[in-house]
mmCIF file of C-alpha atoms in Angstrom:
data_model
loop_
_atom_site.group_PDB
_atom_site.id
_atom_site.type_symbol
_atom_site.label_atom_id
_atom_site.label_comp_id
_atom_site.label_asym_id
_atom_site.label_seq_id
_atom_site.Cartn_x
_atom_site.Cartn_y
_atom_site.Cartn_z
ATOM 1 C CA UNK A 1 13.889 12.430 8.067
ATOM 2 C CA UNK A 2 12.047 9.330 8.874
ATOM 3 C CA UNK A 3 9.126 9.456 11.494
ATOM 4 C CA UNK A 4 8.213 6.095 12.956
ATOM 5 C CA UNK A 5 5.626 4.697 15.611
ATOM 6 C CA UNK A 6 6.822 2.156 18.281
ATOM 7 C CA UNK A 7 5.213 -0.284 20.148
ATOM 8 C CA UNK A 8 7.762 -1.261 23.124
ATOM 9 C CA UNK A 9 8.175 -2.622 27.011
ATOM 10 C CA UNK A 10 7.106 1.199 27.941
ATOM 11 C CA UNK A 11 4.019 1.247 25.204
ATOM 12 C CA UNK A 12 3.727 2.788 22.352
ATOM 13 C CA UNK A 13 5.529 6.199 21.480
ATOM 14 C CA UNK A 14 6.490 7.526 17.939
ATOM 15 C CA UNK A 15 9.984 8.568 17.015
ATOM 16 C CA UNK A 16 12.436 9.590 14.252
ATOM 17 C CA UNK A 17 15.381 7.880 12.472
ATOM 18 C CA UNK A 18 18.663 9.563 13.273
ATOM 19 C CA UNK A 19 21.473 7.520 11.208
ATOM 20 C CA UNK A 20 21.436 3.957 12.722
ATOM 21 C CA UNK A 21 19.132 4.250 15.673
ATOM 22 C CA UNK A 22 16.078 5.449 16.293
ATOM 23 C CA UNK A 23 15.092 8.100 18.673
ATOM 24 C CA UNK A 24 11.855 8.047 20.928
ATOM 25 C CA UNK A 25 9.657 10.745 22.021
ATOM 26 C CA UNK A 26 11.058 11.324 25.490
ATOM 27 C CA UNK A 27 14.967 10.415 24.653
ATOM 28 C CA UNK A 28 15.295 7.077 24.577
ATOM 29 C CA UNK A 29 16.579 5.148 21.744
ATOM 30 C CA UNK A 30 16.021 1.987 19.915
ATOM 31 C CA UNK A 31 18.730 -0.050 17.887
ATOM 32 C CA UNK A 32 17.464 -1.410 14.561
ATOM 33 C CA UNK A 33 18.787 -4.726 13.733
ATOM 34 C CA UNK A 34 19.042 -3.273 9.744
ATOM 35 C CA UNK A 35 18.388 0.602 10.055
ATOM 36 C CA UNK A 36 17.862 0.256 6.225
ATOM 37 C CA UNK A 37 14.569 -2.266 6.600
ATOM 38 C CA UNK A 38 13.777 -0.898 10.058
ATOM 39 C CA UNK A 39 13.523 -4.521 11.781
ATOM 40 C CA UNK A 40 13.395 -4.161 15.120
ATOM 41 C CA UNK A 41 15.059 -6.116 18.483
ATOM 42 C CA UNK A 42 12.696 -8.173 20.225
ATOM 43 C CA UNK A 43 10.610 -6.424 22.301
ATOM 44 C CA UNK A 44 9.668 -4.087 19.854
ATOM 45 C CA UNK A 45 7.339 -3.721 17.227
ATOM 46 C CA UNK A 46 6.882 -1.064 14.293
ATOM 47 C CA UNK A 47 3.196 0.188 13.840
ATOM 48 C CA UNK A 48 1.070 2.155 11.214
ATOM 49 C CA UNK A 49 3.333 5.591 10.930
ATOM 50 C CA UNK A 50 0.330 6.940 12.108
ATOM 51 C CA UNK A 51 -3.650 6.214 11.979
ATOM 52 C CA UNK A 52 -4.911 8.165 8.651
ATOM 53 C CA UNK A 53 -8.538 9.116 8.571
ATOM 54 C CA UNK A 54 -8.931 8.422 5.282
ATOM 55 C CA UNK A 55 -6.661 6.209 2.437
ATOM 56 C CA UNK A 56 -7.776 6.727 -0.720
ATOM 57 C CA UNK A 57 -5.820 4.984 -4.253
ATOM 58 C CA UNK A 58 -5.097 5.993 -7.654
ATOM 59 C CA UNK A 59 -5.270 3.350 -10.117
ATOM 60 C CA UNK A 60 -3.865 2.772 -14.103
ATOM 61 C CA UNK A 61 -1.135 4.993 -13.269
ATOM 62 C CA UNK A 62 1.498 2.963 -14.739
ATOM 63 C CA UNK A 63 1.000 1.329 -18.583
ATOM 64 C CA UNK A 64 1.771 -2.129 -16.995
ATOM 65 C CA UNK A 65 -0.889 -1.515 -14.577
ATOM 66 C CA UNK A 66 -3.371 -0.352 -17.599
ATOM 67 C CA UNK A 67 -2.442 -3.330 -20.135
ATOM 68 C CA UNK A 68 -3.011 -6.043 -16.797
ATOM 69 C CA UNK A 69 -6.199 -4.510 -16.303
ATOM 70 C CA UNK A 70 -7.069 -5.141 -19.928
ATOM 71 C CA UNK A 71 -6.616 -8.345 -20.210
ATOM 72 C CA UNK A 72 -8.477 -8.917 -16.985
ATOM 73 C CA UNK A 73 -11.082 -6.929 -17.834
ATOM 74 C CA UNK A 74 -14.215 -8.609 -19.752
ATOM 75 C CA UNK A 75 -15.239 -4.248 -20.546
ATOM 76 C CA UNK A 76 -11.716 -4.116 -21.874
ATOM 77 C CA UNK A 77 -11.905 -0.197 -23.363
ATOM 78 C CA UNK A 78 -12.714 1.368 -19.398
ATOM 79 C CA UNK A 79 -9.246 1.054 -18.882
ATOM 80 C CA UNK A 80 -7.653 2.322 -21.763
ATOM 81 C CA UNK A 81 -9.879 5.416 -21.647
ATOM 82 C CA UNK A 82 -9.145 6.148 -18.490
ATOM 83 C CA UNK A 83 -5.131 5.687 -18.002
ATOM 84 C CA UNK A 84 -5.519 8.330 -21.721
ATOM 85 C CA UNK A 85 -8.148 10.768 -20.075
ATOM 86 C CA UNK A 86 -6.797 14.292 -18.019
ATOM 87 C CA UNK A 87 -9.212 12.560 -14.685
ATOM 88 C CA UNK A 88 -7.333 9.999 -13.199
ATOM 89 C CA UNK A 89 -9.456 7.070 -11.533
ATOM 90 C CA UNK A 90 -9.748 7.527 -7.870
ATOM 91 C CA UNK A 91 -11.221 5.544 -5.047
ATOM 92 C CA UNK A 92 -11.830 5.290 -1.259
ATOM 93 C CA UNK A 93 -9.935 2.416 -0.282
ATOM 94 C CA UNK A 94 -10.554 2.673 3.777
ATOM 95 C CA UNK A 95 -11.253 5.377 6.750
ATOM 96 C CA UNK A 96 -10.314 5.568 10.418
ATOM 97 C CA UNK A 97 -7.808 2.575 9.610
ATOM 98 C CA UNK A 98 -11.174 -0.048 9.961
ATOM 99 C CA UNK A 99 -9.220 -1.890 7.203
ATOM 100 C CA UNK A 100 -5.974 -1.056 7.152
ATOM 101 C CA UNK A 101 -2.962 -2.733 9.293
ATOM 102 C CA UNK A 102 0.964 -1.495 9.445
ATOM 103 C CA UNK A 103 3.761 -3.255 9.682
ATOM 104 C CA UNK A 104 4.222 -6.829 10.961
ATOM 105 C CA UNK A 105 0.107 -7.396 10.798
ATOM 106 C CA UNK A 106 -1.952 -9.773 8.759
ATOM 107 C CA UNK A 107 -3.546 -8.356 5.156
ATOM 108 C CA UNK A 108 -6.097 -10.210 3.728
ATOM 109 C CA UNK A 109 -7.325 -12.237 0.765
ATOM 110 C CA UNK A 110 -11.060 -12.484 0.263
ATOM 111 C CA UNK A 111 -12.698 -16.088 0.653
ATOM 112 C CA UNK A 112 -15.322 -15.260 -2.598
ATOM 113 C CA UNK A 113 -12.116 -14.452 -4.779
ATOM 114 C CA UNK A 114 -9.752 -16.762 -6.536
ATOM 115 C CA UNK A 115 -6.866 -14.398 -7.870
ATOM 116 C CA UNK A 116 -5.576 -11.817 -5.082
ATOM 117 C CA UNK A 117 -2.359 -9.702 -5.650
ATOM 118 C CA UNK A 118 -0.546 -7.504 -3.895
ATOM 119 C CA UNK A 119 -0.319 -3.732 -5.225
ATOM 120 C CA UNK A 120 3.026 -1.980 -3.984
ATOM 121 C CA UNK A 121 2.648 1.925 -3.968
ATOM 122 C CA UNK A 122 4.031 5.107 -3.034
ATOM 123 C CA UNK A 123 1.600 6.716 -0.562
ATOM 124 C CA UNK A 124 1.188 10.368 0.410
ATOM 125 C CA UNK A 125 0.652 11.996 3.511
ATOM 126 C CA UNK A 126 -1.532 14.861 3.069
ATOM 127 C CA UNK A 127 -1.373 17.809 4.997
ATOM 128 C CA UNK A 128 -3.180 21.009 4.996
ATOM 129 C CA UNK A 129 -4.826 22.257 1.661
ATOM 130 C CA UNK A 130 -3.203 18.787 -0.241
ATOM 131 C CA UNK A 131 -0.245 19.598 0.410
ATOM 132 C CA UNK A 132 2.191 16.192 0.387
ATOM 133 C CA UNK A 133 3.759 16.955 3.489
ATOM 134 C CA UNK A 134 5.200 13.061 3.543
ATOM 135 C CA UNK A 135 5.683 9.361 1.552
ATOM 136 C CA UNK A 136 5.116 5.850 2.643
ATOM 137 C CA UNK A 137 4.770 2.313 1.436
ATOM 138 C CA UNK A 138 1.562 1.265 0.672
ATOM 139 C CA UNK A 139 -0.135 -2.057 -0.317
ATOM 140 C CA UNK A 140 -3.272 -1.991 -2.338
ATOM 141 C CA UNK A 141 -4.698 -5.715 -1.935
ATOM 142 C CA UNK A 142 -6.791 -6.403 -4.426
ATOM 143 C CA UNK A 143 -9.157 -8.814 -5.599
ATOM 144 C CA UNK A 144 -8.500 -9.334 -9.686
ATOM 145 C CA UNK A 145 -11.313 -11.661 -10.677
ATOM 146 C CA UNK A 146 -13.725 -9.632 -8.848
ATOM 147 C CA UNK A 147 -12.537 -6.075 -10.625
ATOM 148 C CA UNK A 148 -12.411 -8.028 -13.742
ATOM 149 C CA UNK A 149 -15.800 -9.388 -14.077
ATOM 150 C CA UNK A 150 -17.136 -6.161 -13.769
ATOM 151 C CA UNK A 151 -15.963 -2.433 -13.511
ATOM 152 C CA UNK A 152 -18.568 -1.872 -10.988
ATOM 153 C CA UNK A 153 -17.392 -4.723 -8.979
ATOM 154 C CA UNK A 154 -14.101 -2.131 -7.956
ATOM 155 C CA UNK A 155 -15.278 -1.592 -4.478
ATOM 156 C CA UNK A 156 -15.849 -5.307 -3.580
ATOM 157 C CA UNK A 157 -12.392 -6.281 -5.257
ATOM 158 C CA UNK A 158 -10.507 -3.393 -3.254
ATOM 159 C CA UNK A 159 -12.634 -2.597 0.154
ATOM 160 C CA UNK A 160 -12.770 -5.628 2.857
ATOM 161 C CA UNK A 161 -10.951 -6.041 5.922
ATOM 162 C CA UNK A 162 -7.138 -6.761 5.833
ATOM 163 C CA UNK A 163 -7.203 -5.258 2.160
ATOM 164 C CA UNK A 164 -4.710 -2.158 2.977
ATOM 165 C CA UNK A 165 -1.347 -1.838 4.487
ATOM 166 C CA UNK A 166 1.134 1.213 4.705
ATOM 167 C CA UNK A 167 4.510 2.579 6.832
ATOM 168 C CA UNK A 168 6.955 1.138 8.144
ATOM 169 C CA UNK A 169 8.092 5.061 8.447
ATOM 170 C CA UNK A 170 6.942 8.182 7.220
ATOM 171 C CA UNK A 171 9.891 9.923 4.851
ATOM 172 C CA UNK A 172 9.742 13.706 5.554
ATOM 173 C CA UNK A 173 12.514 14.779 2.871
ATOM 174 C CA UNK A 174 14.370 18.286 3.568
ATOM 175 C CA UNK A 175 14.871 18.755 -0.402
ATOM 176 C CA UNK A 176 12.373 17.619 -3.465
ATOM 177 C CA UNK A 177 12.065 13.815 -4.335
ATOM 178 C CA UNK A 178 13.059 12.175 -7.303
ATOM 179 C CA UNK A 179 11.804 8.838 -8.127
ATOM 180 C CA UNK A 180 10.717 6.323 -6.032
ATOM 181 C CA UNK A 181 11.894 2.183 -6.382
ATOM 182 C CA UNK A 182 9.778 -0.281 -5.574
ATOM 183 C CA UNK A 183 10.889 -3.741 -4.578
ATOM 184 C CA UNK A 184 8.337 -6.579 -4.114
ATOM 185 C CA UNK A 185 8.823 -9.896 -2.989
ATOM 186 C CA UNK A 186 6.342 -12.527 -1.818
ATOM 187 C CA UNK A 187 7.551 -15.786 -0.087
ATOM 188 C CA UNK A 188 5.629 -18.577 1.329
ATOM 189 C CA UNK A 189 5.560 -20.229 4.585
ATOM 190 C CA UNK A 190 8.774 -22.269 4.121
ATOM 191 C CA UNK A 191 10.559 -18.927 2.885
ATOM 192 C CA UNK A 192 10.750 -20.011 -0.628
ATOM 193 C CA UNK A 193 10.192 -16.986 -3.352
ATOM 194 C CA UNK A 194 7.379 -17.284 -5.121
ATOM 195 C CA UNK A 195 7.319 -13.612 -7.031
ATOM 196 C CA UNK A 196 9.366 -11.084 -7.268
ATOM 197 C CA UNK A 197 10.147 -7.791 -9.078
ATOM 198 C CA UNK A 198 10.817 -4.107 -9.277
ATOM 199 C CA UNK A 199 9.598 -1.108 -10.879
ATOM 200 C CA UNK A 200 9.907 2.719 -10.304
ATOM 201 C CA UNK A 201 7.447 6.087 -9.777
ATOM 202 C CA UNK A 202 9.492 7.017 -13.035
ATOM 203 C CA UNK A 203 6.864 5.099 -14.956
ATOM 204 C CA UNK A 204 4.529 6.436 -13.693
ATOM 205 C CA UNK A 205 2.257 8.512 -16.182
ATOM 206 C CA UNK A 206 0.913 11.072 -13.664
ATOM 207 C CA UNK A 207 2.332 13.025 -11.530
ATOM 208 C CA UNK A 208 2.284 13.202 -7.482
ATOM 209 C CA UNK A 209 0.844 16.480 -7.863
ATOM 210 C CA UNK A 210 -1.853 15.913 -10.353
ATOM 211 C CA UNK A 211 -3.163 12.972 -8.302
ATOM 212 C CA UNK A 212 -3.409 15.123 -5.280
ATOM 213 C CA UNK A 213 -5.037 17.752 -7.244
ATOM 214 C CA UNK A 214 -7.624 16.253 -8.427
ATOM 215 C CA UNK A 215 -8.211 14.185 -5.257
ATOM 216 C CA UNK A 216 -8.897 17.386 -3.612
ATOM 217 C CA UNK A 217 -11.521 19.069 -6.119
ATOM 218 C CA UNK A 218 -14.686 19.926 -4.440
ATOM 219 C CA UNK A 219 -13.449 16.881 -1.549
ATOM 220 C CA UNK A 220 -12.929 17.461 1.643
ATOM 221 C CA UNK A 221 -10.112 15.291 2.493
ATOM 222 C CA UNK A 222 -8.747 15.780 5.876
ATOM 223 C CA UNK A 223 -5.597 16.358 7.165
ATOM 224 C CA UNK A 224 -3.277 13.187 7.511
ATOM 225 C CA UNK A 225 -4.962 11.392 4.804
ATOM 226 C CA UNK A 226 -3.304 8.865 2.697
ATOM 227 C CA UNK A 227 -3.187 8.465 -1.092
ATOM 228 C CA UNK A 228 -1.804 5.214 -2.771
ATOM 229 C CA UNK A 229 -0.735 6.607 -6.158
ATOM 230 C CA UNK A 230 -0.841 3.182 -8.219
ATOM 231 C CA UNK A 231 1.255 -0.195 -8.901
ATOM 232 C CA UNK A 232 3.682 -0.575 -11.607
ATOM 233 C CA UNK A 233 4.302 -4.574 -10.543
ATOM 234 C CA UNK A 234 1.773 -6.720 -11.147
ATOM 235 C CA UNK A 235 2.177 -10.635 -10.978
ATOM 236 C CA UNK A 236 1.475 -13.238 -13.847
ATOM 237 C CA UNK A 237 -1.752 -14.337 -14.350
ATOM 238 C CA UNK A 238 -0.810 -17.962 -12.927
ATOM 239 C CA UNK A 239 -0.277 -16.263 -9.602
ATOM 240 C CA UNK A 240 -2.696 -15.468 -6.705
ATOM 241 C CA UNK A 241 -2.068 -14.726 -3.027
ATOM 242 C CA UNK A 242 -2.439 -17.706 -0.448
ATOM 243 C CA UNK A 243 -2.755 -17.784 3.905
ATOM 244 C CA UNK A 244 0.817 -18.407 4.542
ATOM 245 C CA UNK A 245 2.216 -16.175 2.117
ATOM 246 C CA UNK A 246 4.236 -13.401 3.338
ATOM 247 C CA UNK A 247 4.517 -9.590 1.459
ATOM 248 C CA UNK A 248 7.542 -7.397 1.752
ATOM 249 C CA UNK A 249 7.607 -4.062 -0.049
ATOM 250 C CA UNK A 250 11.416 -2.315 -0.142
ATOM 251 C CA UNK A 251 11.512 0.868 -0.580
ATOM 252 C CA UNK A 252 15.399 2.033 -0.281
ATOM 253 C CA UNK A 253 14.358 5.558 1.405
ATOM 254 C CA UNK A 254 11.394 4.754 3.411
ATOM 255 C CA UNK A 255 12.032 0.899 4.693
ATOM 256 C CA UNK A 256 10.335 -2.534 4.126
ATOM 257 C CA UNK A 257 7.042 -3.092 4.711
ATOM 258 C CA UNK A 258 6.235 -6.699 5.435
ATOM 259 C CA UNK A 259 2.870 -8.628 6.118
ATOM 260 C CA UNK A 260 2.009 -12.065 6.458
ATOM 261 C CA UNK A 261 -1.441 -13.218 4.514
ATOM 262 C CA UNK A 262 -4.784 -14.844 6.126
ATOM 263 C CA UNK A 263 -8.450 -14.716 4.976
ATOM 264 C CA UNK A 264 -10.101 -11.658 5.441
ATOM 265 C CA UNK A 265 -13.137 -14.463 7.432
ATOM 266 C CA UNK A 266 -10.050 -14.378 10.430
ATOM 267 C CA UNK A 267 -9.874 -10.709 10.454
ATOM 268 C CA UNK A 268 -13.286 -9.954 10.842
ATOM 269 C CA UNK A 269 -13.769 -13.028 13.287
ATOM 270 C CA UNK A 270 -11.052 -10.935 15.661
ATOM 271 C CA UNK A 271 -13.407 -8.049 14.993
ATOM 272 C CA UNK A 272 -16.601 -9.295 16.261
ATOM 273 C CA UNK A 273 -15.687 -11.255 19.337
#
């Protein structure tokens, strides 16, 4: 089952995908233009799945993600070390959604930074005691020439506003989950593709589980928290993010979650007024 959140001419009410429509809280139903992407009629707008109190990321989870980070990377061995070591790397990447947006809603590239990329992830929805009790799409904006100049740079390349995205839906399966595929495509403002690609959870060196398990060690993390579990695509080295661009991250069992791209200055302009 997927579990959505709606934003329509009666306000905003969260529902569930039953074959080709979807079906509101209270009865009434909405008919998805392409159930498979989830775009919606006009009129109606998806949302954030939900609002997550915390989002938290996994990173050098995938060997292409660990070799990019490399060659990035002017303290090359960090990396290596720790996509070989049993203790993943794990980071706070937001809390009570201050920099996070859903579906439809501007991410963010910083104005200091000169090589932003997208990072398309799996995320879980925690539930009691880490438990996954769902999956998402998540996108992990990051800030490369920031990371790579220094390892303790990570929070300035990854935490700003407009740097995180997840939903369009929340996938609740009845049975297990096999592996995940992850389409990404970025166009720019004429529609044009400018980068595309595909990889799958497969690759992935860790497991779901072991993320979650060591997320929760001595950590509090509450209930209907978020963990991005890594990227697998990562774009050539000739490519960087622009205001204009737009972001759409397919995920065949979840939906497509697309953003368009402004400076993060815009974002936190809105904020302040």
């Amino acid at each position: 089952m997927r579990y959505v959140r709606v934003r329509g001419p009666s306000g905003i009410s969260s529902g569930h995908v039953d074959g080709g429509r979807i079906v509101l809280d209270g009865g009434a139903t909405v008919e998805p233009l392409d159930p498979d992407t989830l775009q919606l009629p006009d009129g109606y707008t998806l949302m954030a799945p939900f609002d997550a109190p915390e989002i938290w990321c996994a990173g050098v989870t995938y060997e292409r993600s660990r070799d990019a980070r490399v060659e990035e990377s002017a303290v090359k061995d960090v990396y290596t070390l720790v996509y070989d070591a049993p203790r993943p790397e794990l980071f706070m990447k937001d809390a009570m959604m201050r920099r996070t947006v859903g579906p439809g809603a501007p991410i963010a590239i910083r104005e200091d930074s000169a090589w932003n990329v997208p990072e398309p992830e799996i995320g879980l929805v925690l539930g009691t005691n880490g438990r996954i009790a769902g999956y998402t799409i998540g996108n992990d904006v990051s800030s490369r020439d920031i990371e790579g100049a220094n390892p303790l740079y990570l929070p300035q390349a990854k935490i700003y506003a407009g740097a995180c995205s997840f939903g369009p839906a929340v996938l609740v399966p009845e049975d297990g989950v096999g592996a995940f595929k992850i389409e990404l495509r970025v166009t720019d403002e004429w529609g044009k593709i400018v980068f595309e690609g595909e990889t799958s959870t497969a690759r992935m060196k860790r497991s779901f589980e072991e993320l979650v398990d060591w997320l929760v060690r001595d950590n509090p993390v509450p209930q209907g928290s978020v963990l991005l579990t890594g990227t697998g695509l990562v774009p050539p080295d000739d490519f960087t993010l622009k205001p204009g661009h737009f972001v759409e991250i397919h995920v065949p069992e979840i939906g497509t979650l697309v953003n368009p791209v402004v400076r993060a200055s815009e974002l936190r302009e809105k904020e302040y007024r």
